[in-house]
């Protein structure tokens, strides 16, 4: 199998990049490389919002929820993990996953199993690997991981607070500034309406 993957030519790699949105590739790279599930969520959510008519839109939501569910589970938030992972099952479509280069039935089965484990709190957190079925996509993801300096399928670094508590530690100054601008604009519109 490994020999087959290394035999993929540059042209095949280029076709892979054209076949799948780069955001899906980036999602998979973060999911399996640095295990930054928060970043997976950010990447795919932005893509999903910018492409509301995407043929796999529902499945993209499911993949976003898988990443969020694992983020919660790794942090020990059982309720959040169960909610997000359970919800993802209603969005993940096996045929769409196949169209995105993944083994749909296997992925859905893995998420179902993870929901059961999270509900029971039966086992300690362990990373989940999404079954990438397309060998050229898998090879492209592994190459990208290597370029970014991390291995494919390595375990999460639970001591890295930027992975575990990213929602608390990220820089949100741009969001705060934008909210302040929008509030000021609403005040000006209201004041303009009062003057008339």
mmCIF file of C-alpha atoms in Angstrom:
data_model
loop_
_atom_site.group_PDB
_atom_site.id
_atom_site.type_symbol
_atom_site.label_atom_id
_atom_site.label_comp_id
_atom_site.label_asym_id
_atom_site.label_seq_id
_atom_site.Cartn_x
_atom_site.Cartn_y
_atom_site.Cartn_z
ATOM 1 C CA UNK A 1 0.000 0.000 0.000
ATOM 2 C CA UNK A 2 2.751 2.459 0.920
ATOM 3 C CA UNK A 3 4.526 1.784 -2.386
ATOM 4 C CA UNK A 4 1.312 2.520 -4.243
ATOM 5 C CA UNK A 5 0.981 5.909 -2.588
ATOM 6 C CA UNK A 6 4.550 6.948 -3.316
ATOM 7 C CA UNK A 7 4.018 6.077 -6.996
ATOM 8 C CA UNK A 8 1.512 8.924 -7.397
ATOM 9 C CA UNK A 9 2.874 11.374 -9.939
ATOM 10 C CA UNK A 10 2.948 15.146 -9.744
ATOM 11 C CA UNK A 11 0.137 15.283 -12.337
ATOM 12 C CA UNK A 12 -2.033 12.994 -10.209
ATOM 13 C CA UNK A 13 -1.321 15.162 -7.170
ATOM 14 C CA UNK A 14 -2.336 18.257 -9.113
ATOM 15 C CA UNK A 15 -5.590 16.598 -10.230
ATOM 16 C CA UNK A 16 -6.263 15.676 -6.599
ATOM 17 C CA UNK A 17 -5.878 19.307 -5.573
ATOM 18 C CA UNK A 18 -8.304 20.321 -8.331
ATOM 19 C CA UNK A 19 -10.835 17.616 -7.433
ATOM 20 C CA UNK A 20 -11.182 18.516 -3.762
ATOM 21 C CA UNK A 21 -11.547 21.987 -2.304
ATOM 22 C CA UNK A 22 -8.291 23.130 -0.686
ATOM 23 C CA UNK A 23 -10.284 23.718 2.486
ATOM 24 C CA UNK A 24 -11.120 20.011 2.680
ATOM 25 C CA UNK A 25 -7.446 19.184 2.257
ATOM 26 C CA UNK A 26 -6.539 21.728 4.979
ATOM 27 C CA UNK A 27 -9.233 20.305 7.249
ATOM 28 C CA UNK A 28 -7.796 16.808 6.830
ATOM 29 C CA UNK A 29 -4.229 18.049 7.344
ATOM 30 C CA UNK A 30 -5.118 19.758 10.626
ATOM 31 C CA UNK A 31 -7.372 16.872 11.682
ATOM 32 C CA UNK A 32 -4.623 14.270 11.274
ATOM 33 C CA UNK A 33 -1.492 16.397 11.533
ATOM 34 C CA UNK A 34 -1.437 18.842 14.427
ATOM 35 C CA UNK A 35 -4.898 17.707 15.636
ATOM 36 C CA UNK A 36 -6.078 21.323 15.760
ATOM 37 C CA UNK A 37 -9.794 20.558 15.710
ATOM 38 C CA UNK A 38 -10.659 24.186 16.397
ATOM 39 C CA UNK A 39 -8.817 25.186 13.221
ATOM 40 C CA UNK A 40 -10.586 22.372 11.321
ATOM 41 C CA UNK A 41 -13.883 23.920 12.389
ATOM 42 C CA UNK A 42 -12.783 27.429 11.383
ATOM 43 C CA UNK A 43 -11.515 26.370 7.935
ATOM 44 C CA UNK A 44 -14.510 24.301 6.929
ATOM 45 C CA UNK A 45 -17.122 26.620 8.441
ATOM 46 C CA UNK A 46 -15.781 29.588 6.489
ATOM 47 C CA UNK A 47 -15.777 27.528 3.277
ATOM 48 C CA UNK A 48 -19.302 26.274 3.956
ATOM 49 C CA UNK A 49 -20.598 29.825 4.569
ATOM 50 C CA UNK A 50 -18.938 31.107 1.392
ATOM 51 C CA UNK A 51 -20.408 28.229 -0.663
ATOM 52 C CA UNK A 52 -24.027 27.843 0.478
ATOM 53 C CA UNK A 53 -25.018 25.874 -2.622
ATOM 54 C CA UNK A 54 -22.183 23.365 -2.347
ATOM 55 C CA UNK A 55 -23.461 19.898 -3.323
ATOM 56 C CA UNK A 56 -22.002 18.442 -0.114
ATOM 57 C CA UNK A 57 -23.066 21.322 2.166
ATOM 58 C CA UNK A 58 -24.788 19.100 4.743
ATOM 59 C CA UNK A 59 -21.835 16.758 4.951
ATOM 60 C CA UNK A 60 -19.491 19.720 5.409
ATOM 61 C CA UNK A 61 -21.599 20.695 8.439
ATOM 62 C CA UNK A 62 -21.254 17.132 9.717
ATOM 63 C CA UNK A 63 -17.462 17.262 9.360
ATOM 64 C CA UNK A 64 -17.391 20.613 11.166
ATOM 65 C CA UNK A 65 -19.387 19.057 13.998
ATOM 66 C CA UNK A 66 -17.074 16.045 14.189
ATOM 67 C CA UNK A 67 -14.123 18.386 14.715
ATOM 68 C CA UNK A 68 -16.009 20.408 17.341
ATOM 69 C CA UNK A 69 -17.150 17.221 19.085
ATOM 70 C CA UNK A 70 -13.596 15.922 19.319
ATOM 71 C CA UNK A 71 -12.398 19.321 20.528
ATOM 72 C CA UNK A 72 -14.947 19.080 23.363
ATOM 73 C CA UNK A 73 -14.163 15.448 24.109
ATOM 74 C CA UNK A 74 -10.411 16.087 24.325
ATOM 75 C CA UNK A 75 -11.142 18.929 26.799
ATOM 76 C CA UNK A 76 -13.289 16.635 28.947
ATOM 77 C CA UNK A 77 -16.577 18.321 28.001
ATOM 78 C CA UNK A 78 -18.680 15.165 27.768
ATOM 79 C CA UNK A 79 -21.999 16.942 27.115
ATOM 80 C CA UNK A 80 -20.540 19.062 24.303
ATOM 81 C CA UNK A 81 -18.857 16.041 22.742
ATOM 82 C CA UNK A 82 -22.008 13.910 22.793
ATOM 83 C CA UNK A 83 -24.130 16.758 21.434
ATOM 84 C CA UNK A 84 -21.827 17.667 18.537
ATOM 85 C CA UNK A 85 -20.790 14.148 17.564
ATOM 86 C CA UNK A 86 -24.389 12.925 17.795
ATOM 87 C CA UNK A 87 -25.640 15.824 15.711
ATOM 88 C CA UNK A 88 -22.977 15.217 13.066
ATOM 89 C CA UNK A 89 -24.549 11.843 12.293
ATOM 90 C CA UNK A 90 -27.665 13.519 10.915
ATOM 91 C CA UNK A 91 -25.530 15.520 8.461
ATOM 92 C CA UNK A 92 -22.868 13.047 7.345
ATOM 93 C CA UNK A 93 -23.937 11.471 4.067
ATOM 94 C CA UNK A 94 -21.950 8.401 3.032
ATOM 95 C CA UNK A 95 -22.059 9.214 -0.705
ATOM 96 C CA UNK A 96 -20.973 12.812 -0.093
ATOM 97 C CA UNK A 97 -18.090 11.608 2.067
ATOM 98 C CA UNK A 98 -17.062 9.312 -0.765
ATOM 99 C CA UNK A 99 -17.197 12.315 -3.106
ATOM 100 C CA UNK A 100 -14.839 14.079 -0.700
ATOM 101 C CA UNK A 101 -12.366 11.174 -0.866
ATOM 102 C CA UNK A 102 -13.345 9.443 2.363
ATOM 103 C CA UNK A 103 -14.808 6.034 3.173
ATOM 104 C CA UNK A 104 -18.308 7.163 4.096
ATOM 105 C CA UNK A 105 -19.668 4.040 5.795
ATOM 106 C CA UNK A 106 -16.482 3.593 7.842
ATOM 107 C CA UNK A 107 -16.446 7.228 8.923
ATOM 108 C CA UNK A 108 -20.086 7.164 10.020
ATOM 109 C CA UNK A 109 -19.491 3.914 11.938
ATOM 110 C CA UNK A 110 -16.473 5.436 13.696
ATOM 111 C CA UNK A 111 -18.446 8.521 14.726
ATOM 112 C CA UNK A 112 -21.327 6.338 16.001
ATOM 113 C CA UNK A 113 -18.862 4.356 18.089
ATOM 114 C CA UNK A 114 -17.302 7.555 19.414
ATOM 115 C CA UNK A 115 -20.730 8.869 20.457
ATOM 116 C CA UNK A 116 -21.370 5.659 22.427
ATOM 117 C CA UNK A 117 -17.973 5.916 24.110
ATOM 118 C CA UNK A 118 -18.502 9.593 24.944
ATOM 119 C CA UNK A 119 -21.973 8.916 26.366
ATOM 120 C CA UNK A 120 -20.611 6.227 28.647
ATOM 121 C CA UNK A 121 -17.375 8.042 29.382
ATOM 122 C CA UNK A 122 -16.095 4.484 28.873
ATOM 123 C CA UNK A 123 -12.591 5.158 27.626
ATOM 124 C CA UNK A 124 -10.104 7.997 27.905
ATOM 125 C CA UNK A 125 -9.908 10.376 24.967
ATOM 126 C CA UNK A 126 -8.125 9.010 21.940
ATOM 127 C CA UNK A 127 -7.726 10.737 18.587
ATOM 128 C CA UNK A 128 -9.927 9.627 15.724
ATOM 129 C CA UNK A 129 -8.539 9.142 12.222
ATOM 130 C CA UNK A 130 -10.951 9.785 9.382
ATOM 131 C CA UNK A 131 -10.706 7.048 6.746
ATOM 132 C CA UNK A 132 -9.325 8.746 3.632
ATOM 133 C CA UNK A 133 -10.119 6.391 0.779
ATOM 134 C CA UNK A 134 -8.621 8.220 -2.209
ATOM 135 C CA UNK A 135 -4.893 7.350 -2.284
ATOM 136 C CA UNK A 136 -3.983 10.550 -4.135
ATOM 137 C CA UNK A 137 -5.802 12.665 -1.524
ATOM 138 C CA UNK A 138 -4.100 10.755 1.272
ATOM 139 C CA UNK A 139 -0.705 11.297 -0.347
ATOM 140 C CA UNK A 140 -1.410 15.015 -0.878
ATOM 141 C CA UNK A 141 -2.417 15.359 2.793
ATOM 142 C CA UNK A 142 0.700 13.548 3.997
ATOM 143 C CA UNK A 143 2.905 15.739 1.805
ATOM 144 C CA UNK A 144 1.243 18.873 3.163
ATOM 145 C CA UNK A 145 1.687 17.648 6.745
ATOM 146 C CA UNK A 146 5.395 17.107 6.084
ATOM 147 C CA UNK A 147 5.714 20.605 4.599
ATOM 148 C CA UNK A 148 4.105 22.061 7.726
ATOM 149 C CA UNK A 149 6.403 20.079 9.980
ATOM 150 C CA UNK A 150 4.099 17.506 11.506
ATOM 151 C CA UNK A 151 3.392 13.860 10.899
ATOM 152 C CA UNK A 152 0.168 12.312 9.695
ATOM 153 C CA UNK A 153 -1.787 10.494 12.383
ATOM 154 C CA UNK A 154 0.316 11.443 15.404
ATOM 155 C CA UNK A 155 -1.408 11.721 18.764
ATOM 156 C CA UNK A 156 -2.697 15.028 20.126
ATOM 157 C CA UNK A 157 -0.379 16.991 22.368
ATOM 158 C CA UNK A 158 -2.674 17.317 25.405
ATOM 159 C CA UNK A 159 -0.148 19.638 27.060
ATOM 160 C CA UNK A 160 -0.495 22.196 24.244
ATOM 161 C CA UNK A 161 -3.010 24.699 25.599
ATOM 162 C CA UNK A 162 -3.458 26.285 22.168
ATOM 163 C CA UNK A 163 -4.928 22.967 21.039
ATOM 164 C CA UNK A 164 -6.897 22.163 24.162
ATOM 165 C CA UNK A 165 -8.179 25.635 25.122
ATOM 166 C CA UNK A 166 -7.940 27.495 21.824
ATOM 167 C CA UNK A 167 -11.400 29.039 22.150
ATOM 168 C CA UNK A 168 -10.237 30.785 25.340
ATOM 169 C CA UNK A 169 -6.758 31.772 24.189
ATOM 170 C CA UNK A 170 -7.193 32.931 20.596
ATOM 171 C CA UNK A 171 -6.862 36.573 19.597
ATOM 172 C CA UNK A 172 -10.361 37.930 19.110
ATOM 173 C CA UNK A 173 -9.438 41.614 18.829
ATOM 174 C CA UNK A 174 -10.609 41.748 15.188
ATOM 175 C CA UNK A 175 -14.022 40.349 16.183
ATOM 176 C CA UNK A 176 -14.337 42.819 19.078
ATOM 177 C CA UNK A 177 -13.369 45.725 16.786
ATOM 178 C CA UNK A 178 -15.867 44.671 14.123
ATOM 179 C CA UNK A 179 -18.675 44.404 16.691
ATOM 180 C CA UNK A 180 -17.816 47.909 17.965
ATOM 181 C CA UNK A 181 -17.920 49.283 14.378
ATOM 182 C CA UNK A 182 -21.299 47.648 13.757
ATOM 183 C CA UNK A 183 -22.683 49.029 17.034
ATOM 184 C CA UNK A 184 -21.500 52.526 16.142
ATOM 185 C CA UNK A 185 -23.041 52.229 12.660
ATOM 186 C CA UNK A 186 -26.394 51.186 14.183
ATOM 187 C CA UNK A 187 -26.269 54.151 16.580
ATOM 188 C CA UNK A 188 -25.598 56.525 13.684
ATOM 189 C CA UNK A 189 -28.461 55.044 11.648
ATOM 190 C CA UNK A 190 -30.841 55.415 14.604
ATOM 191 C CA UNK A 191 -29.701 58.962 15.248
ATOM 192 C CA UNK A 192 -30.158 59.746 11.543
ATOM 193 C CA UNK A 193 -33.721 58.394 11.733
ATOM 194 C CA UNK A 194 -34.486 60.541 14.809
ATOM 195 C CA UNK A 195 -33.349 63.723 13.048
ATOM 196 C CA UNK A 196 -35.865 63.246 10.230
#
